[in-house]
């Protein structure tokens, strides 16, 4: 899969253009609507079971904020603990450095293939594509990630990357593509969930049994012991984390928590917010290496890739609290209609709209458009288990995009400057109001100009009263 293939987001158009195509796909909209409504309803019931959910949410927020304020100290402590337990820590400033480190580690083993646990960090840096270019095959073992990989597709959801596919489409992908990657799909494969899961299980089993190198991410890293944590629902993670001789974990620096006591909070909030489960079926934890138990070599690659830049922003750093539960995607009316692909990033939905522009900057057209991919309804903030005020960050990033330029933004700044002057001069404002009221019969029903016309085509312009409020007040209240 090369850099411009369907599997990456390189060359994606800005959000409005990409979303327009998605909104026109009736099948895609139906798939998303069914899946997101089902997940969010189950989540609401799971959260309602806990009387102290609000307290857990606040505790998660405070733990994350305290950790981020002293992130450098916790990362050094983590490195010391991992090293003492027999692991090796590597620091990667950006995607290129992380890819080089992982490639060198795999080559040192002499292997030409790896099995992977679902990892957004490795998707973020394009690790699979980089390994393929270096002659190393990377096999995804999470069911949804397997579907995406076999279909030469892109993930469209944080928790369920193949949420845009229905069962019939998945069956067709398995029938057509499995044989090229290993064991083919069984003859006469149906689209029932049990049959699809069994086909994936048979296909992956041979990869698990021969794998000598595993690659993972981590949901959390505990600084006091150097322990890494992966929570998942299928058991594929447990296989990748225990069977290979070498384990390489690529993890964003913000995933660290100081203590086991801190971890206890997130092991309550993450399952309920993501899969609507009281507890994950598989919670795997590993600390360095142990003789005769699990991998004999463990490498931790700590990834920055824009995170310290985000940390320097007092408003934007909230995004680094994210525990990747995806609850915000499932309640977002924009995501439900536009789909995850429209965001041009492995982080779609509301959290992607605030995280991606901070990690990648707002130079490209698509990254500059993401802070505007929201109605600011606030539903994302209400469900976030670590209380990220996504609407606040969206507005903050819109200000940044506007300040950085572009013709449209220059016009916007000019209009705001003119409006500010009028509001600072009451006489000019009163004169303008009287003129507007006197000429209201002549006002157009649609605004002129391409952008304004499109906006007013689906909205009624407000009707002006016969006289300004200040004139009515003088006559009736004095």
Tab-separated table of C-alpha atoms in Angstrom:
chain	number	residue	atom	x	y	z
A	1	UNK	CA	0.000	0.000	0.000
A	2	UNK	CA	1.688	3.213	-1.089
A	3	UNK	CA	1.402	6.675	0.376
A	4	UNK	CA	-1.408	7.817	-1.875
A	5	UNK	CA	-3.495	4.651	-1.825
A	6	UNK	CA	-6.898	4.214	-0.262
A	7	UNK	CA	-5.318	3.198	3.020
A	8	UNK	CA	-3.961	6.624	3.940
A	9	UNK	CA	-5.343	10.146	4.251
A	10	UNK	CA	-2.690	11.836	2.098
A	11	UNK	CA	-4.190	14.249	-0.426
A	12	UNK	CA	-7.655	14.341	1.177
A	13	UNK	CA	-9.771	17.426	0.350
A	14	UNK	CA	-10.979	19.901	2.975
A	15	UNK	CA	-13.776	18.745	5.268
A	16	UNK	CA	-16.702	20.482	3.472
A	17	UNK	CA	-15.852	18.854	0.152
A	18	UNK	CA	-15.250	15.408	1.632
A	19	UNK	CA	-18.397	15.625	3.756
A	20	UNK	CA	-20.519	16.596	0.769
A	21	UNK	CA	-19.662	13.326	-0.959
A	22	UNK	CA	-20.376	11.305	2.187
A	23	UNK	CA	-23.758	12.932	2.788
A	24	UNK	CA	-24.815	11.856	-0.685
A	25	UNK	CA	-24.127	8.166	0.060
A	26	UNK	CA	-27.391	6.735	1.416
A	27	UNK	CA	-25.875	3.362	2.351
A	28	UNK	CA	-23.054	4.995	4.277
A	29	UNK	CA	-25.468	7.243	6.174
A	30	UNK	CA	-27.665	4.278	7.075
A	31	UNK	CA	-24.681	2.262	8.319
A	32	UNK	CA	-23.462	5.138	10.479
A	33	UNK	CA	-26.868	6.032	11.844
A	34	UNK	CA	-27.637	2.473	12.899
A	35	UNK	CA	-24.232	1.873	14.477
A	36	UNK	CA	-23.813	5.181	16.331
A	37	UNK	CA	-27.352	5.174	17.741
A	38	UNK	CA	-26.963	1.591	18.949
A	39	UNK	CA	-23.626	2.271	20.656
A	40	UNK	CA	-24.655	5.528	22.306
A	41	UNK	CA	-27.903	4.065	23.668
A	42	UNK	CA	-26.014	1.148	25.222
A	43	UNK	CA	-23.429	3.547	26.648
A	44	UNK	CA	-26.113	5.707	28.252
A	45	UNK	CA	-27.555	2.674	30.041
A	46	UNK	CA	-24.119	1.510	31.218
A	47	UNK	CA	-23.200	4.941	32.587
A	48	UNK	CA	-26.558	5.315	34.324
A	49	UNK	CA	-25.722	2.272	36.464
A	50	UNK	CA	-23.096	4.267	38.376
A	51	UNK	CA	-24.284	6.775	40.960
A	52	UNK	CA	-20.825	8.340	41.129
A	53	UNK	CA	-20.272	8.777	37.361
A	54	UNK	CA	-19.962	12.565	37.686
A	55	UNK	CA	-17.326	12.142	40.407
A	56	UNK	CA	-15.393	9.601	38.311
A	57	UNK	CA	-15.512	11.970	35.341
A	58	UNK	CA	-14.152	14.835	37.444
A	59	UNK	CA	-11.468	12.588	38.927
A	60	UNK	CA	-10.337	11.515	35.455
A	61	UNK	CA	-10.129	15.138	34.350
A	62	UNK	CA	-8.078	16.153	37.383
A	63	UNK	CA	-5.710	13.175	37.108
A	64	UNK	CA	-5.036	13.941	33.463
A	65	UNK	CA	-4.515	17.649	34.113
A	66	UNK	CA	-2.101	17.031	36.982
A	67	UNK	CA	-0.181	14.522	34.902
A	68	UNK	CA	0.110	16.864	31.930
A	69	UNK	CA	1.406	19.676	34.165
A	70	UNK	CA	4.287	17.445	35.251
A	71	UNK	CA	4.542	15.268	32.156
A	72	UNK	CA	8.325	15.488	31.919
A	73	UNK	CA	8.763	14.103	35.443
A	74	UNK	CA	6.334	11.222	34.898
A	75	UNK	CA	7.943	10.217	31.600
A	76	UNK	CA	11.398	10.076	33.164
A	77	UNK	CA	10.004	7.972	35.999
A	78	UNK	CA	8.326	5.696	33.445
A	79	UNK	CA	11.565	5.252	31.512
A	80	UNK	CA	13.441	4.329	34.665
A	81	UNK	CA	10.806	1.761	35.656
A	82	UNK	CA	10.608	0.171	32.185
A	83	UNK	CA	14.406	-0.079	31.995
A	84	UNK	CA	14.649	-1.586	35.469
A	85	UNK	CA	12.089	-4.235	34.445
A	86	UNK	CA	14.161	-5.317	31.440
A	87	UNK	CA	12.634	-3.180	28.698
A	88	UNK	CA	14.253	-0.617	26.417
A	89	UNK	CA	12.832	2.887	25.902
A	90	UNK	CA	13.210	4.863	22.675
A	91	UNK	CA	12.174	8.505	22.228
A	92	UNK	CA	10.667	9.609	18.894
A	93	UNK	CA	10.209	13.294	18.179
A	94	UNK	CA	8.063	12.729	15.097
A	95	UNK	CA	6.553	10.097	12.805
A	96	UNK	CA	9.682	9.660	10.686
A	97	UNK	CA	11.860	8.957	13.700
A	98	UNK	CA	9.339	6.527	15.177
A	99	UNK	CA	9.068	4.636	11.881
A	100	UNK	CA	12.854	4.401	11.589
A	101	UNK	CA	13.170	3.069	15.131
A	102	UNK	CA	10.491	0.394	14.675
A	103	UNK	CA	11.864	-0.682	11.296
A	104	UNK	CA	15.374	-1.078	12.724
A	105	UNK	CA	14.042	-3.105	15.659
A	106	UNK	CA	12.129	-5.467	13.363
A	107	UNK	CA	15.098	-5.875	11.029
A	108	UNK	CA	17.328	-6.723	13.984
A	109	UNK	CA	15.175	-9.790	14.604
A	110	UNK	CA	15.586	-11.006	11.022
A	111	UNK	CA	11.801	-11.224	10.570
A	112	UNK	CA	9.859	-9.903	7.583
A	113	UNK	CA	6.370	-9.874	9.108
A	114	UNK	CA	4.721	-8.638	12.297
A	115	UNK	CA	1.312	-8.978	13.946
A	116	UNK	CA	-0.330	-5.866	15.342
A	117	UNK	CA	-2.732	-4.955	18.090
A	118	UNK	CA	-5.091	-2.128	17.136
A	119	UNK	CA	-3.061	1.061	17.600
A	120	UNK	CA	-4.058	4.580	16.649
A	121	UNK	CA	-0.528	5.831	17.271
A	122	UNK	CA	0.877	3.537	14.586
A	123	UNK	CA	-1.906	4.597	12.225
A	124	UNK	CA	-1.106	8.218	12.987
A	125	UNK	CA	2.505	7.794	11.880
A	126	UNK	CA	1.704	5.553	8.884
A	127	UNK	CA	3.746	2.663	10.271
A	128	UNK	CA	2.134	-0.077	8.165
A	129	UNK	CA	2.866	1.773	4.944
A	130	UNK	CA	6.433	2.485	6.024
A	131	UNK	CA	7.073	-1.153	6.953
A	132	UNK	CA	5.643	-2.336	3.655
A	133	UNK	CA	7.984	-0.007	1.780
A	134	UNK	CA	10.844	-1.622	3.716
A	135	UNK	CA	9.730	-5.148	2.798
A	136	UNK	CA	8.039	-5.971	6.108
A	137	UNK	CA	4.407	-7.142	6.172
A	138	UNK	CA	2.293	-5.832	9.061
A	139	UNK	CA	-0.876	-7.835	9.764
A	140	UNK	CA	-3.742	-6.196	11.665
A	141	UNK	CA	-5.446	-8.646	14.042
A	142	UNK	CA	-8.348	-6.601	15.400
A	143	UNK	CA	-11.475	-7.675	13.467
A	144	UNK	CA	-12.440	-4.186	12.344
A	145	UNK	CA	-8.854	-3.283	11.473
A	146	UNK	CA	-8.579	-6.534	9.523
A	147	UNK	CA	-11.658	-5.538	7.513
A	148	UNK	CA	-10.141	-2.137	6.781
A	149	UNK	CA	-6.798	-3.639	5.789
A	150	UNK	CA	-8.245	-6.346	3.551
A	151	UNK	CA	-10.501	-3.791	1.856
A	152	UNK	CA	-7.572	-1.386	1.188
A	153	UNK	CA	-9.686	1.077	3.131
A	154	UNK	CA	-9.243	3.738	5.806
A	155	UNK	CA	-10.520	3.615	9.408
A	156	UNK	CA	-13.567	5.796	10.006
A	157	UNK	CA	-14.105	5.463	13.778
A	158	UNK	CA	-11.847	5.339	16.810
A	159	UNK	CA	-13.427	2.278	18.402
A	160	UNK	CA	-15.002	0.564	15.375
A	161	UNK	CA	-12.797	1.439	12.383
A	162	UNK	CA	-15.083	-0.414	9.923
A	163	UNK	CA	-18.296	1.186	11.179
A	164	UNK	CA	-19.015	2.396	7.641
A	165	UNK	CA	-19.293	-1.191	6.384
A	166	UNK	CA	-22.350	-3.437	6.695
A	167	UNK	CA	-22.275	-7.235	6.998
A	168	UNK	CA	-22.801	-7.854	3.302
A	169	UNK	CA	-19.883	-5.630	2.395
A	170	UNK	CA	-17.663	-7.364	4.964
A	171	UNK	CA	-18.583	-10.797	3.592
A	172	UNK	CA	-17.643	-9.684	0.086
A	173	UNK	CA	-14.302	-8.295	1.280
A	174	UNK	CA	-13.481	-11.559	3.076
A	175	UNK	CA	-14.418	-13.650	0.047
A	176	UNK	CA	-12.388	-11.554	-2.377
A	177	UNK	CA	-9.338	-10.544	-0.354
A	178	UNK	CA	-8.553	-13.025	2.419
A	179	UNK	CA	-6.779	-15.445	0.110
A	180	UNK	CA	-4.265	-12.785	-0.940
A	181	UNK	CA	-3.225	-12.185	2.677
A	182	UNK	CA	-3.194	-15.774	3.941
A	183	UNK	CA	-5.852	-18.387	4.601
A	184	UNK	CA	-8.852	-17.752	2.316
A	185	UNK	CA	-12.426	-17.371	3.518
A	186	UNK	CA	-14.459	-20.594	3.825
A	187	UNK	CA	-16.519	-21.621	0.824
A	188	UNK	CA	-20.046	-20.244	0.848
A	189	UNK	CA	-19.281	-17.705	3.593
A	190	UNK	CA	-22.494	-16.001	4.777
A	191	UNK	CA	-22.904	-12.547	6.280
A	192	UNK	CA	-23.973	-13.724	9.747
A	193	UNK	CA	-21.767	-12.303	12.533
A	194	UNK	CA	-20.812	-15.778	13.763
A	195	UNK	CA	-19.631	-16.911	10.338
A	196	UNK	CA	-17.700	-13.702	9.705
A	197	UNK	CA	-16.006	-13.935	13.107
A	198	UNK	CA	-15.090	-17.582	12.505
A	199	UNK	CA	-13.583	-16.740	9.108
A	200	UNK	CA	-11.453	-14.036	10.738
A	201	UNK	CA	-10.456	-16.386	13.559
A	202	UNK	CA	-9.234	-19.090	11.163
A	203	UNK	CA	-7.428	-16.542	8.997
A	204	UNK	CA	-5.620	-14.942	11.944
A	205	UNK	CA	-4.742	-18.098	13.876
A	206	UNK	CA	-1.943	-19.090	11.519
A	207	UNK	CA	-0.474	-15.574	11.793
A	208	UNK	CA	-0.537	-15.662	15.589
A	209	UNK	CA	1.187	-19.031	15.737
A	210	UNK	CA	4.068	-18.128	13.441
A	211	UNK	CA	4.607	-14.515	14.531
A	212	UNK	CA	7.943	-13.679	16.139
A	213	UNK	CA	7.384	-9.908	16.421
A	214	UNK	CA	4.347	-8.116	17.801
A	215	UNK	CA	3.577	-4.394	17.607
A	216	UNK	CA	1.109	-2.669	19.898
A	217	UNK	CA	0.041	0.642	21.270
A	218	UNK	CA	-1.197	1.098	24.822
A	219	UNK	CA	-4.242	2.628	26.448
A	220	UNK	CA	-2.249	3.600	29.530
A	221	UNK	CA	1.303	3.511	30.916
A	222	UNK	CA	1.790	3.419	34.705
A	223	UNK	CA	4.855	5.458	35.613
A	224	UNK	CA	5.451	4.007	39.086
A	225	UNK	CA	6.022	0.450	37.790
A	226	UNK	CA	6.634	0.844	34.055
A	227	UNK	CA	3.503	-1.192	33.311
A	228	UNK	CA	1.670	-0.860	29.985
A	229	UNK	CA	-2.047	-1.588	29.632
A	230	UNK	CA	-4.148	-2.639	26.636
A	231	UNK	CA	-7.909	-3.086	26.965
A	232	UNK	CA	-9.783	-4.932	24.211
A	233	UNK	CA	-12.752	-7.181	23.575
A	234	UNK	CA	-11.613	-9.898	21.167
A	235	UNK	CA	-8.535	-11.577	22.619
A	236	UNK	CA	-6.365	-10.772	19.613
A	237	UNK	CA	-4.437	-8.301	21.735
A	238	UNK	CA	-3.639	-10.974	24.306
A	239	UNK	CA	-2.289	-13.198	21.525
A	240	UNK	CA	-0.071	-10.436	20.087
A	241	UNK	CA	1.221	-9.422	23.487
A	242	UNK	CA	2.158	-12.897	24.717
A	243	UNK	CA	3.115	-15.170	21.790
A	244	UNK	CA	5.832	-13.204	19.896
A	245	UNK	CA	9.432	-13.234	21.078
A	246	UNK	CA	9.776	-9.458	20.564
A	247	UNK	CA	7.167	-6.848	21.492
A	248	UNK	CA	7.387	-3.253	20.279
A	249	UNK	CA	4.914	-0.749	21.738
A	250	UNK	CA	4.458	2.676	20.138
A	251	UNK	CA	2.666	5.000	22.560
A	252	UNK	CA	1.924	8.716	22.682
A	253	UNK	CA	3.608	10.469	25.599
A	254	UNK	CA	0.248	11.668	26.932
A	255	UNK	CA	-0.869	8.105	27.766
A	256	UNK	CA	1.124	8.002	31.004
A	257	UNK	CA	-0.595	7.990	34.415
A	258	UNK	CA	1.425	8.357	37.610
A	259	UNK	CA	0.116	5.466	39.727
A	260	UNK	CA	-1.992	2.303	39.789
A	261	UNK	CA	-4.542	4.170	41.873
A	262	UNK	CA	-4.960	6.651	39.012
A	263	UNK	CA	-5.397	3.786	36.551
A	264	UNK	CA	-8.315	2.428	38.604
A	265	UNK	CA	-10.445	5.459	37.646
A	266	UNK	CA	-9.960	4.971	33.916
A	267	UNK	CA	-10.588	1.227	34.050
A	268	UNK	CA	-14.086	2.156	35.225
A	269	UNK	CA	-14.817	4.980	32.798
A	270	UNK	CA	-13.222	3.724	29.563
A	271	UNK	CA	-15.179	0.456	29.119
A	272	UNK	CA	-18.533	2.062	29.825
A	273	UNK	CA	-17.859	5.033	27.563
A	274	UNK	CA	-16.509	3.008	24.667
A	275	UNK	CA	-18.091	-0.452	24.400
A	276	UNK	CA	-20.780	0.075	27.072
A	277	UNK	CA	-19.277	-2.777	29.098
A	278	UNK	CA	-18.794	-2.761	32.859
A	279	UNK	CA	-15.330	-4.211	32.312
A	280	UNK	CA	-13.297	-5.069	29.247
A	281	UNK	CA	-13.242	-8.803	28.431
A	282	UNK	CA	-9.455	-8.594	28.052
A	283	UNK	CA	-7.287	-6.235	30.078
A	284	UNK	CA	-3.635	-7.066	29.375
A	285	UNK	CA	-0.804	-5.604	31.436
A	286	UNK	CA	2.926	-6.152	31.034
A	287	UNK	CA	5.973	-4.818	32.817
A	288	UNK	CA	9.296	-5.245	31.017
A	289	UNK	CA	10.217	-8.883	30.407
A	290	UNK	CA	10.004	-12.079	32.437
A	291	UNK	CA	11.850	-15.350	31.853
A	292	UNK	CA	9.553	-17.924	30.264
A	293	UNK	CA	6.515	-15.640	30.276
A	294	UNK	CA	5.702	-13.535	27.233
A	295	UNK	CA	8.202	-11.785	24.927
A	296	UNK	CA	11.882	-12.027	25.770
A	297	UNK	CA	12.541	-8.526	24.374
A	298	UNK	CA	10.374	-5.459	24.972
A	299	UNK	CA	10.813	-2.042	23.374
A	300	UNK	CA	8.759	1.051	24.208
A	301	UNK	CA	8.757	3.868	21.633
A	302	UNK	CA	7.508	7.080	23.254
A	303	UNK	CA	5.965	9.253	20.552
A	304	UNK	CA	5.758	13.053	20.601
A	305	UNK	CA	4.697	13.975	17.037
A	306	UNK	CA	3.190	17.342	17.955
A	307	UNK	CA	2.031	16.512	21.468
A	308	UNK	CA	4.386	18.869	23.285
A	309	UNK	CA	3.259	21.670	20.957
A	310	UNK	CA	-0.329	20.964	21.993
A	311	UNK	CA	0.764	20.838	25.632
A	312	UNK	CA	2.052	24.410	25.355
A	313	UNK	CA	-1.448	25.664	24.465
A	314	UNK	CA	-3.367	26.296	27.696
A	315	UNK	CA	-6.749	25.814	26.009
A	316	UNK	CA	-5.871	23.230	23.380
A	317	UNK	CA	-4.002	20.902	25.749
A	318	UNK	CA	-7.381	19.572	26.930
A	319	UNK	CA	-7.312	17.295	23.889
A	320	UNK	CA	-4.402	15.380	25.435
A	321	UNK	CA	-6.731	14.133	28.178
A	322	UNK	CA	-8.477	11.950	25.591
A	323	UNK	CA	-8.625	8.235	26.469
A	324	UNK	CA	-9.892	7.282	22.966
A	325	UNK	CA	-13.320	6.049	24.075
A	326	UNK	CA	-15.078	7.481	20.967
A	327	UNK	CA	-18.198	8.532	22.901
A	328	UNK	CA	-18.047	11.968	21.292
A	329	UNK	CA	-18.262	10.464	17.790
A	330	UNK	CA	-21.400	8.513	18.594
A	331	UNK	CA	-23.396	11.586	19.681
A	332	UNK	CA	-22.092	14.031	17.073
A	333	UNK	CA	-24.677	14.990	14.411
A	334	UNK	CA	-21.913	16.084	12.044
A	335	UNK	CA	-19.964	12.828	12.303
A	336	UNK	CA	-23.129	10.777	11.860
A	337	UNK	CA	-23.808	12.406	8.506
A	338	UNK	CA	-20.301	13.114	7.237
A	339	UNK	CA	-18.565	9.839	8.241
A	340	UNK	CA	-15.085	9.505	9.669
A	341	UNK	CA	-13.264	9.603	6.331
A	342	UNK	CA	-14.257	13.231	5.782
A	343	UNK	CA	-11.976	14.303	8.648
A	344	UNK	CA	-8.857	13.217	6.732
A	345	UNK	CA	-7.248	11.743	9.838
A	346	UNK	CA	-7.120	8.577	11.913
A	347	UNK	CA	-8.779	10.708	14.608
A	348	UNK	CA	-12.259	11.507	13.263
A	349	UNK	CA	-15.237	13.193	14.858
A	350	UNK	CA	-15.186	15.949	17.477
A	351	UNK	CA	-11.968	14.822	19.154
A	352	UNK	CA	-10.247	14.607	15.776
A	353	UNK	CA	-11.426	18.105	14.929
A	354	UNK	CA	-9.439	19.466	17.893
A	355	UNK	CA	-6.588	16.944	18.131
A	356	UNK	CA	-5.490	16.646	14.503
A	357	UNK	CA	-4.977	20.403	13.861
A	358	UNK	CA	-2.798	20.557	16.970
A	359	UNK	CA	-0.699	17.530	16.051
A	360	UNK	CA	-0.308	18.418	12.373
A	361	UNK	CA	-0.777	22.202	12.407
A	362	UNK	CA	-3.295	24.174	10.361
A	363	UNK	CA	-1.190	24.760	7.254
A	364	UNK	CA	-3.004	22.296	4.999
A	365	UNK	CA	-6.508	22.963	3.729
A	366	UNK	CA	-8.034	19.984	5.476
A	367	UNK	CA	-6.441	20.658	8.869
A	368	UNK	CA	-7.517	24.308	8.731
A	369	UNK	CA	-11.080	23.199	7.970
A	370	UNK	CA	-11.451	20.741	10.857
A	371	UNK	CA	-12.204	23.258	13.645
A	372	UNK	CA	-15.239	24.279	11.587
A	373	UNK	CA	-16.524	20.686	11.277
A	374	UNK	CA	-18.949	21.136	14.148
A	375	UNK	CA	-22.287	22.665	15.033
A	376	UNK	CA	-20.977	23.487	18.554
A	377	UNK	CA	-24.034	21.748	20.026
A	378	UNK	CA	-21.992	20.555	23.016
A	379	UNK	CA	-23.148	16.927	23.011
A	380	UNK	CA	-19.506	15.804	22.783
A	381	UNK	CA	-18.601	17.623	26.002
A	382	UNK	CA	-21.556	16.119	27.863
A	383	UNK	CA	-20.476	12.525	27.182
A	384	UNK	CA	-16.696	12.923	27.473
A	385	UNK	CA	-15.478	10.815	30.435
A	386	UNK	CA	-12.597	13.233	31.096
A	387	UNK	CA	-14.643	16.420	30.539
A	388	UNK	CA	-12.807	17.806	27.505
A	389	UNK	CA	-14.620	21.012	26.562
A	390	UNK	CA	-14.452	20.299	22.845
A	391	UNK	CA	-16.622	23.287	21.801
A	392	UNK	CA	-14.296	25.634	23.692
A	393	UNK	CA	-11.245	24.211	21.937
A	394	UNK	CA	-12.992	24.333	18.550
A	395	UNK	CA	-13.686	28.047	18.929
A	396	UNK	CA	-10.115	28.581	20.138
A	397	UNK	CA	-8.726	26.807	17.072
A	398	UNK	CA	-11.042	28.755	14.761
A	399	UNK	CA	-9.482	31.918	16.128
A	400	UNK	CA	-6.039	30.508	15.387
A	401	UNK	CA	-6.979	29.540	11.825
A	402	UNK	CA	-8.459	32.976	11.215
A	403	UNK	CA	-5.346	34.662	12.580
A	404	UNK	CA	-3.090	32.603	10.314
A	405	UNK	CA	-4.549	34.028	7.152
A	406	UNK	CA	-6.166	33.093	3.878
A	407	UNK	CA	-8.301	35.381	1.719
A	408	UNK	CA	-11.558	34.371	3.370
A	409	UNK	CA	-10.169	34.965	6.818
A	410	UNK	CA	-8.829	38.395	5.865
A	411	UNK	CA	-12.335	39.376	4.779
A	412	UNK	CA	-13.721	37.981	8.012
A	413	UNK	CA	-11.262	40.010	10.084
A	414	UNK	CA	-12.116	43.143	8.096
A	415	UNK	CA	-15.825	42.608	8.725
A	416	UNK	CA	-15.258	42.068	12.444
A	417	UNK	CA	-13.082	45.173	12.634
A	418	UNK	CA	-15.759	47.261	10.907
A	419	UNK	CA	-18.463	45.863	13.184
A	420	UNK	CA	-16.368	46.641	16.258
A	421	UNK	CA	-16.002	50.245	15.156
A	422	UNK	CA	-19.763	50.614	14.662
A	423	UNK	CA	-20.515	49.079	18.065
A	424	UNK	CA	-18.016	51.485	19.679
A	425	UNK	CA	-19.846	54.497	18.171
A	426	UNK	CA	-23.511	54.619	19.343
A	427	UNK	CA	-24.480	57.438	16.980
A	428	UNK	CA	-23.301	55.527	13.929
A	429	UNK	CA	-25.052	52.370	15.187
A	430	UNK	CA	-28.354	54.225	15.730
A	431	UNK	CA	-28.171	55.788	12.273
A	432	UNK	CA	-27.519	52.404	10.685
A	433	UNK	CA	-30.445	50.826	12.531
A	434	UNK	CA	-32.846	53.544	11.352
A	435	UNK	CA	-31.673	53.237	7.758
A	436	UNK	CA	-32.036	49.457	7.884
A	437	UNK	CA	-35.578	49.680	9.260
A	438	UNK	CA	-36.641	52.342	6.758
A	439	UNK	CA	-35.406	50.295	3.795
A	440	UNK	CA	-36.520	46.867	5.000
A	441	UNK	CA	-38.973	46.401	2.143
A	442	UNK	CA	-36.037	46.541	-0.268
A	443	UNK	CA	-33.907	43.942	1.508
A	444	UNK	CA	-33.130	40.800	-0.560
A	445	UNK	CA	-34.357	37.384	0.529
A	446	UNK	CA	-30.958	35.881	-0.300
A	447	UNK	CA	-27.492	37.262	0.432
A	448	UNK	CA	-25.202	38.028	-2.512
A	449	UNK	CA	-21.886	36.273	-3.140
A	450	UNK	CA	-21.111	32.544	-3.509
A	451	UNK	CA	-20.530	31.735	0.169
A	452	UNK	CA	-23.294	33.972	1.527
A	453	UNK	CA	-25.792	32.794	-1.088
A	454	UNK	CA	-25.159	29.172	-0.178
A	455	UNK	CA	-25.623	29.944	3.507
A	456	UNK	CA	-28.904	31.839	3.066
A	457	UNK	CA	-30.293	29.371	0.543
A	458	UNK	CA	-31.360	27.114	3.405
A	459	UNK	CA	-31.966	29.729	6.105
A	460	UNK	CA	-34.442	32.554	6.495
A	461	UNK	CA	-32.867	35.954	6.999
A	462	UNK	CA	-34.158	37.689	10.129
A	463	UNK	CA	-36.934	40.205	9.549
A	464	UNK	CA	-36.181	43.732	10.713
A	465	UNK	CA	-38.815	45.504	12.833
A	466	UNK	CA	-40.516	48.662	11.614
A	467	UNK	CA	-38.406	50.734	13.998
A	468	UNK	CA	-35.230	50.181	16.039
A	469	UNK	CA	-35.646	49.091	19.651
A	470	UNK	CA	-34.004	52.257	20.951
A	471	UNK	CA	-36.664	54.398	19.202
A	472	UNK	CA	-39.477	52.195	20.529
A	473	UNK	CA	-37.999	52.482	24.044
A	474	UNK	CA	-37.910	56.277	23.879
A	475	UNK	CA	-41.558	56.434	22.915
A	476	UNK	CA	-42.935	53.823	25.301
A	477	UNK	CA	-40.730	53.843	28.391
A	478	UNK	CA	-39.809	57.460	28.939
